[in-house]
Amino acid sequence: MSNRSIGLDEPLYHYLLEHSLREPDVLAQLRAETASLPEANMQIAPEQGQFMALLAKLMGAQRYLEIGTFTGYSALAIALVLPEDGEVVTLDKSADWTATARRHWERAGVAGRIRLELGEARNTLQALEAAGETGRFDLAFIDADKTGYPDYFEHCLRLVRPGGLILTDNTLWHGTVADPDDQRDDTRAIRAFNDALHHDERIDLSLVPIGDGLTLARRR
């Protein structure tokens, strides 16, 4: 027995999927299509999507903000569990990747509750605040350029209600955050972001070793 988080080799990871994952067909189809892209590793793991959807259910979330849409898997995972009058607001710069997302959202019958904003995320976030959206989101997910994480987090901290949750992806960064020899810009940015959140008294915090590392920050 051990009092530390368990590592996942291939057999154990497949056991986890076989005994936990309940991926709807619409999500499985989207994941399969995305797997053919050179950037397929940018998609979240299916067990992470299921975990995020469970968090949304536990919170009774109605409004979800996402920074970084890619082909739409995480937006779809959350949209599927929101109430009929719920809303996903998701931000991305790529019309190509999000065209795939739109097709699958339509196929899943949830396109009406997903609002895609194309353009620079900072501009859209500023526009949301200017439009009076401060404190009106229950849940946010940050999964975009890593050097932008601090700015995105500050915007989310204003846009998410007290008691709401901000999720940030890739905060273990393939394990390289613990490698002092890795001095790439993205790695250094994530290290600095993790350090800042660890000392941030405005939030309750947990970094969970799921996918590539998922940080949960509850706004106090």
GROMACS .gro file of C-alpha atoms in nm:
model
  220
    1MET     CA    1   0.000   0.000   0.000
    2SER     CA    2   0.107   0.360  -0.056
    3ASN     CA    3  -0.004   0.703   0.061
    4ARG     CA    4   0.081   0.869  -0.271
    5SER     CA    5  -0.101   0.888  -0.605
    6ILE     CA    6  -0.069   0.575  -0.814
    7GLY     CA    7   0.108   0.571  -1.149
    8LEU     CA    8  -0.072   0.437  -1.455
    9ASP     CA    9   0.105   0.195  -1.688
   10GLU     CA   10  -0.076   0.082  -2.004
   11PRO     CA   11  -0.257  -0.221  -1.855
   12LEU     CA   12  -0.376  -0.020  -1.556
   13TYR     CA   13  -0.483   0.273  -1.774
   14HIS     CA   14  -0.690   0.039  -1.992
   15TYR     CA   15  -0.841  -0.114  -1.677
   16LEU     CA   16  -0.939   0.237  -1.564
   17LEU     CA   17  -1.111   0.307  -1.896
   18GLU     CA   18  -1.286  -0.030  -1.901
   19HIS     CA   19  -1.422   0.013  -1.548
   20SER     CA   20  -1.502   0.384  -1.542
   21LEU     CA   21  -1.542   0.543  -1.884
   22ARG     CA   22  -1.902   0.589  -2.002
   23GLU     CA   23  -1.830   0.789  -2.317
   24PRO     CA   24  -2.138   0.872  -2.525
   25ASP     CA   25  -2.115   0.775  -2.892
   26VAL     CA   26  -2.113   1.141  -3.002
   27LEU     CA   27  -1.801   1.205  -2.795
   28ALA     CA   28  -1.633   0.884  -2.910
   29GLN     CA   29  -1.696   0.979  -3.274
   30LEU     CA   30  -1.550   1.324  -3.222
   31ARG     CA   31  -1.245   1.179  -3.049
   32ALA     CA   32  -1.194   0.928  -3.331
   33GLU     CA   33  -1.209   1.200  -3.596
   34THR     CA   34  -0.970   1.422  -3.401
   35ALA     CA   35  -0.723   1.132  -3.367
   36SER     CA   36  -0.641   1.168  -3.738
   37LEU     CA   37  -0.511   1.524  -3.693
   38PRO     CA   38  -0.142   1.603  -3.640
   39GLU     CA   39  -0.247   1.802  -3.332
   40ALA     CA   40  -0.455   1.519  -3.184
   41ASN     CA   41  -0.257   1.528  -2.859
   42MET     CA   42  -0.421   1.866  -2.785
   43GLN     CA   43  -0.752   1.692  -2.712
   44ILE     CA   44  -0.825   1.612  -2.350
   45ALA     CA   45  -0.835   1.250  -2.237
   46PRO     CA   46  -1.185   1.094  -2.231
   47GLU     CA   47  -1.165   1.019  -1.860
   48GLN     CA   48  -1.086   1.387  -1.802
   49GLY     CA   49  -1.390   1.493  -2.001
   50GLN     CA   50  -1.606   1.258  -1.793
   51PHE     CA   51  -1.454   1.397  -1.472
   52MET     CA   52  -1.524   1.755  -1.581
   53ALA     CA   53  -1.882   1.666  -1.670
   54LEU     CA   54  -1.929   1.508  -1.327
   55LEU     CA   55  -1.800   1.827  -1.162
   56ALA     CA   56  -2.049   2.029  -1.366
   57LYS     CA   57  -2.330   1.800  -1.251
   58LEU     CA   58  -2.223   1.815  -0.886
   59MET     CA   59  -2.218   2.196  -0.902
   60GLY     CA   60  -2.550   2.221  -1.078
   61ALA     CA   61  -2.366   2.433  -1.334
   62GLN     CA   62  -2.572   2.630  -1.583
   63ARG     CA   63  -2.307   2.845  -1.752
   64TYR     CA   64  -1.964   2.724  -1.863
   65LEU     CA   65  -1.678   2.933  -2.004
   66GLU     CA   66  -1.400   2.770  -2.204
   67ILE     CA   67  -1.077   2.918  -2.335
   68GLY     CA   68  -0.944   2.693  -2.610
   69THR     CA   69  -1.202   2.494  -2.806
   70PHE     CA   70  -0.990   2.288  -3.050
   71THR     CA   71  -1.232   2.035  -3.206
   72GLY     CA   72  -1.490   2.079  -2.934
   73TYR     CA   73  -1.462   1.769  -2.714
   74SER     CA   74  -1.463   1.942  -2.375
   75ALA     CA   75  -1.735   2.187  -2.479
   76LEU     CA   76  -1.949   1.894  -2.595
   77ALA     CA   77  -1.883   1.691  -2.279
   78ILE     CA   78  -2.012   1.978  -2.066
   79ALA     CA   79  -2.297   2.080  -2.298
   80LEU     CA   80  -2.437   1.726  -2.278
   81VAL     CA   81  -2.486   1.756  -1.901
   82LEU     CA   82  -2.609   2.115  -1.878
   83PRO     CA   83  -2.981   2.183  -1.834
   84GLU     CA   84  -3.186   2.280  -2.139
   85ASP     CA   85  -3.143   2.650  -2.062
   86GLY     CA   86  -2.771   2.613  -1.989
   87GLU     CA   87  -2.502   2.781  -2.196
   88VAL     CA   88  -2.147   2.708  -2.306
   89VAL     CA   89  -1.936   3.004  -2.416
   90THR     CA   90  -1.620   2.877  -2.582
   91LEU     CA   91  -1.330   3.077  -2.729
   92ASP     CA   92  -1.085   2.988  -3.005
   93LYS     CA   93  -0.894   3.141  -3.296
   94SER     CA   94  -0.919   2.854  -3.545
   95ALA     CA   95  -1.213   2.842  -3.785
   96ASP     CA   96  -1.084   2.508  -3.920
   97TRP     CA   97  -1.068   2.317  -3.592
   98THR     CA   98  -1.394   2.463  -3.468
   99ALA     CA   99  -1.570   2.369  -3.792
  100THR     CA  100  -1.522   2.009  -3.681
  101ALA     CA  101  -1.657   2.105  -3.341
  102ARG     CA  102  -1.969   2.264  -3.488
  103ARG     CA  103  -2.053   1.952  -3.693
  104HIS     CA  104  -2.039   1.730  -3.389
  105TRP     CA  105  -2.230   1.973  -3.170
  106GLU     CA  106  -2.505   1.974  -3.430
  107ARG     CA  107  -2.500   1.596  -3.450
  108ALA     CA  108  -2.531   1.574  -3.071
  109GLY     CA  109  -2.826   1.812  -3.067
  110VAL     CA  110  -2.662   2.065  -2.834
  111ALA     CA  111  -2.544   2.334  -3.079
  112GLY     CA  112  -2.820   2.564  -2.955
  113ARG     CA  113  -2.663   2.585  -2.610
  114ILE     CA  114  -2.304   2.644  -2.732
  115ARG     CA  115  -2.184   2.992  -2.827
  116LEU     CA  116  -1.852   2.991  -3.011
  117GLU     CA  117  -1.651   3.315  -3.010
  118LEU     CA  118  -1.373   3.326  -3.270
  119GLY     CA  119  -1.085   3.567  -3.218
  120GLU     CA  120  -0.821   3.662  -2.963
  121ALA     CA  121  -0.926   3.524  -2.627
  122ARG     CA  122  -0.815   3.831  -2.432
  123ASN     CA  123  -1.034   4.055  -2.644
  124THR     CA  124  -1.335   3.828  -2.602
  125LEU     CA  125  -1.282   3.800  -2.226
  126GLN     CA  126  -1.260   4.177  -2.197
  127ALA     CA  127  -1.579   4.206  -2.401
  128LEU     CA  128  -1.758   3.961  -2.173
  129GLU     CA  129  -1.663   4.166  -1.869
  130ALA     CA  130  -1.767   4.488  -2.040
  131ALA     CA  131  -2.103   4.328  -2.123
  132GLY     CA  132  -2.175   4.266  -1.754
  133GLU     CA  133  -2.087   3.895  -1.743
  134THR     CA  134  -1.876   3.930  -1.427
  135GLY     CA  135  -1.966   3.660  -1.175
  136ARG     CA  136  -2.217   3.496  -1.410
  137PHE     CA  137  -2.035   3.170  -1.492
  138ASP     CA  138  -2.037   2.862  -1.270
  139LEU     CA  139  -1.746   2.679  -1.430
  140ALA     CA  140  -1.451   2.775  -1.650
  141PHE     CA  141  -1.185   2.571  -1.830
  142ILE     CA  142  -0.851   2.709  -1.951
  143ASP     CA  143  -0.675   2.505  -2.220
  144ALA     CA  144  -0.499   2.744  -2.458
  145ASP     CA  145  -0.153   2.899  -2.502
  146LYS     CA  146   0.042   2.834  -2.184
  147THR     CA  147   0.210   3.174  -2.159
  148GLY     CA  148  -0.139   3.326  -2.152
  149TYR     CA  149  -0.255   3.126  -1.849
  150PRO     CA  150  -0.205   3.403  -1.588
  151ASP     CA  151  -0.413   3.655  -1.785
  152TYR     CA  152  -0.682   3.400  -1.866
  153PHE     CA  153  -0.703   3.296  -1.503
  154GLU     CA  154  -0.749   3.654  -1.382
  155HIS     CA  155  -1.031   3.705  -1.630
  156CYS     CA  156  -1.194   3.379  -1.521
  157LEU     CA  157  -1.162   3.476  -1.157
  158ARG     CA  158  -1.375   3.779  -1.231
  159LEU     CA  159  -1.619   3.603  -1.464
  160VAL     CA  160  -1.683   3.301  -1.240
  161ARG     CA  161  -1.915   3.345  -0.943
  162PRO     CA  162  -1.800   3.307  -0.582
  163GLY     CA  163  -1.797   2.934  -0.514
  164GLY     CA  164  -1.749   2.867  -0.885
  165LEU     CA  165  -1.471   2.653  -1.024
  166ILE     CA  166  -1.185   2.727  -1.264
  167LEU     CA  167  -1.020   2.424  -1.427
  168THR     CA  168  -0.679   2.460  -1.593
  169ASP     CA  169  -0.536   2.190  -1.819
  170ASN     CA  170  -0.178   2.067  -1.875
  171THR     CA  171  -0.047   2.181  -1.538
  172LEU     CA  172   0.186   1.879  -1.510
  173TRP     CA  173   0.299   1.929  -1.873
  174HIS     CA  174   0.404   1.572  -1.950
  175GLY     CA  175   0.597   1.567  -1.622
  176THR     CA  176   0.847   1.829  -1.739
  177VAL     CA  177   0.742   2.082  -1.474
  178ALA     CA  178   0.956   1.877  -1.234
  179ASP     CA  179   1.255   1.865  -1.470
  180PRO     CA  180   1.493   2.156  -1.398
  181ASP     CA  181   1.670   2.096  -1.730
  182ASP     CA  182   1.354   2.182  -1.926
  183GLN     CA  183   1.366   2.559  -1.972
  184ARG     CA  184   1.126   2.594  -2.266
  185ASP     CA  185   0.899   2.897  -2.252
  186ASP     CA  186   0.582   2.692  -2.208
  187THR     CA  187   0.733   2.480  -1.931
  188ARG     CA  188   0.858   2.784  -1.744
  189ALA     CA  189   0.521   2.954  -1.787
  190ILE     CA  190   0.334   2.658  -1.637
  191ARG     CA  191   0.580   2.635  -1.347
  192ALA     CA  192   0.528   3.004  -1.270
  193PHE     CA  193   0.151   2.965  -1.300
  194ASN     CA  194   0.149   2.666  -1.064
  195ASP     CA  195   0.365   2.853  -0.813
  196ALA     CA  196   0.137   3.157  -0.824
  197LEU     CA  197  -0.181   2.954  -0.768
  198HIS     CA  198  -0.023   2.763  -0.481
  199HIS     CA  199   0.010   3.091  -0.291
  200ASP     CA  200  -0.314   3.254  -0.408
  201GLU     CA  201  -0.541   3.314  -0.108
  202ARG     CA  202  -0.838   3.399  -0.331
  203ILE     CA  203  -0.893   3.033  -0.417
  204ASP     CA  204  -0.917   2.681  -0.278
  205LEU     CA  205  -0.684   2.458  -0.478
  206SER     CA  206  -0.617   2.104  -0.592
  207LEU     CA  207  -0.390   1.983  -0.874
  208VAL     CA  208  -0.521   1.645  -0.986
  209PRO     CA  209  -0.304   1.394  -1.181
  210ILE     CA  210  -0.562   1.322  -1.449
  211GLY     CA  211  -0.482   1.362  -1.818
  212ASP     CA  212  -0.181   1.596  -1.837
  213GLY     CA  213  -0.256   1.747  -1.497
  214LEU     CA  214  -0.576   1.935  -1.416
  215THR     CA  215  -0.582   2.218  -1.162
  216LEU     CA  216  -0.908   2.288  -0.979
  217ALA     CA  217  -0.939   2.635  -0.828
  218ARG     CA  218  -1.255   2.727  -0.638
  219ARG     CA  219  -1.319   3.098  -0.615
  220ARG     CA  220  -1.366   3.195  -0.252
   0.00000   0.00000   0.00000
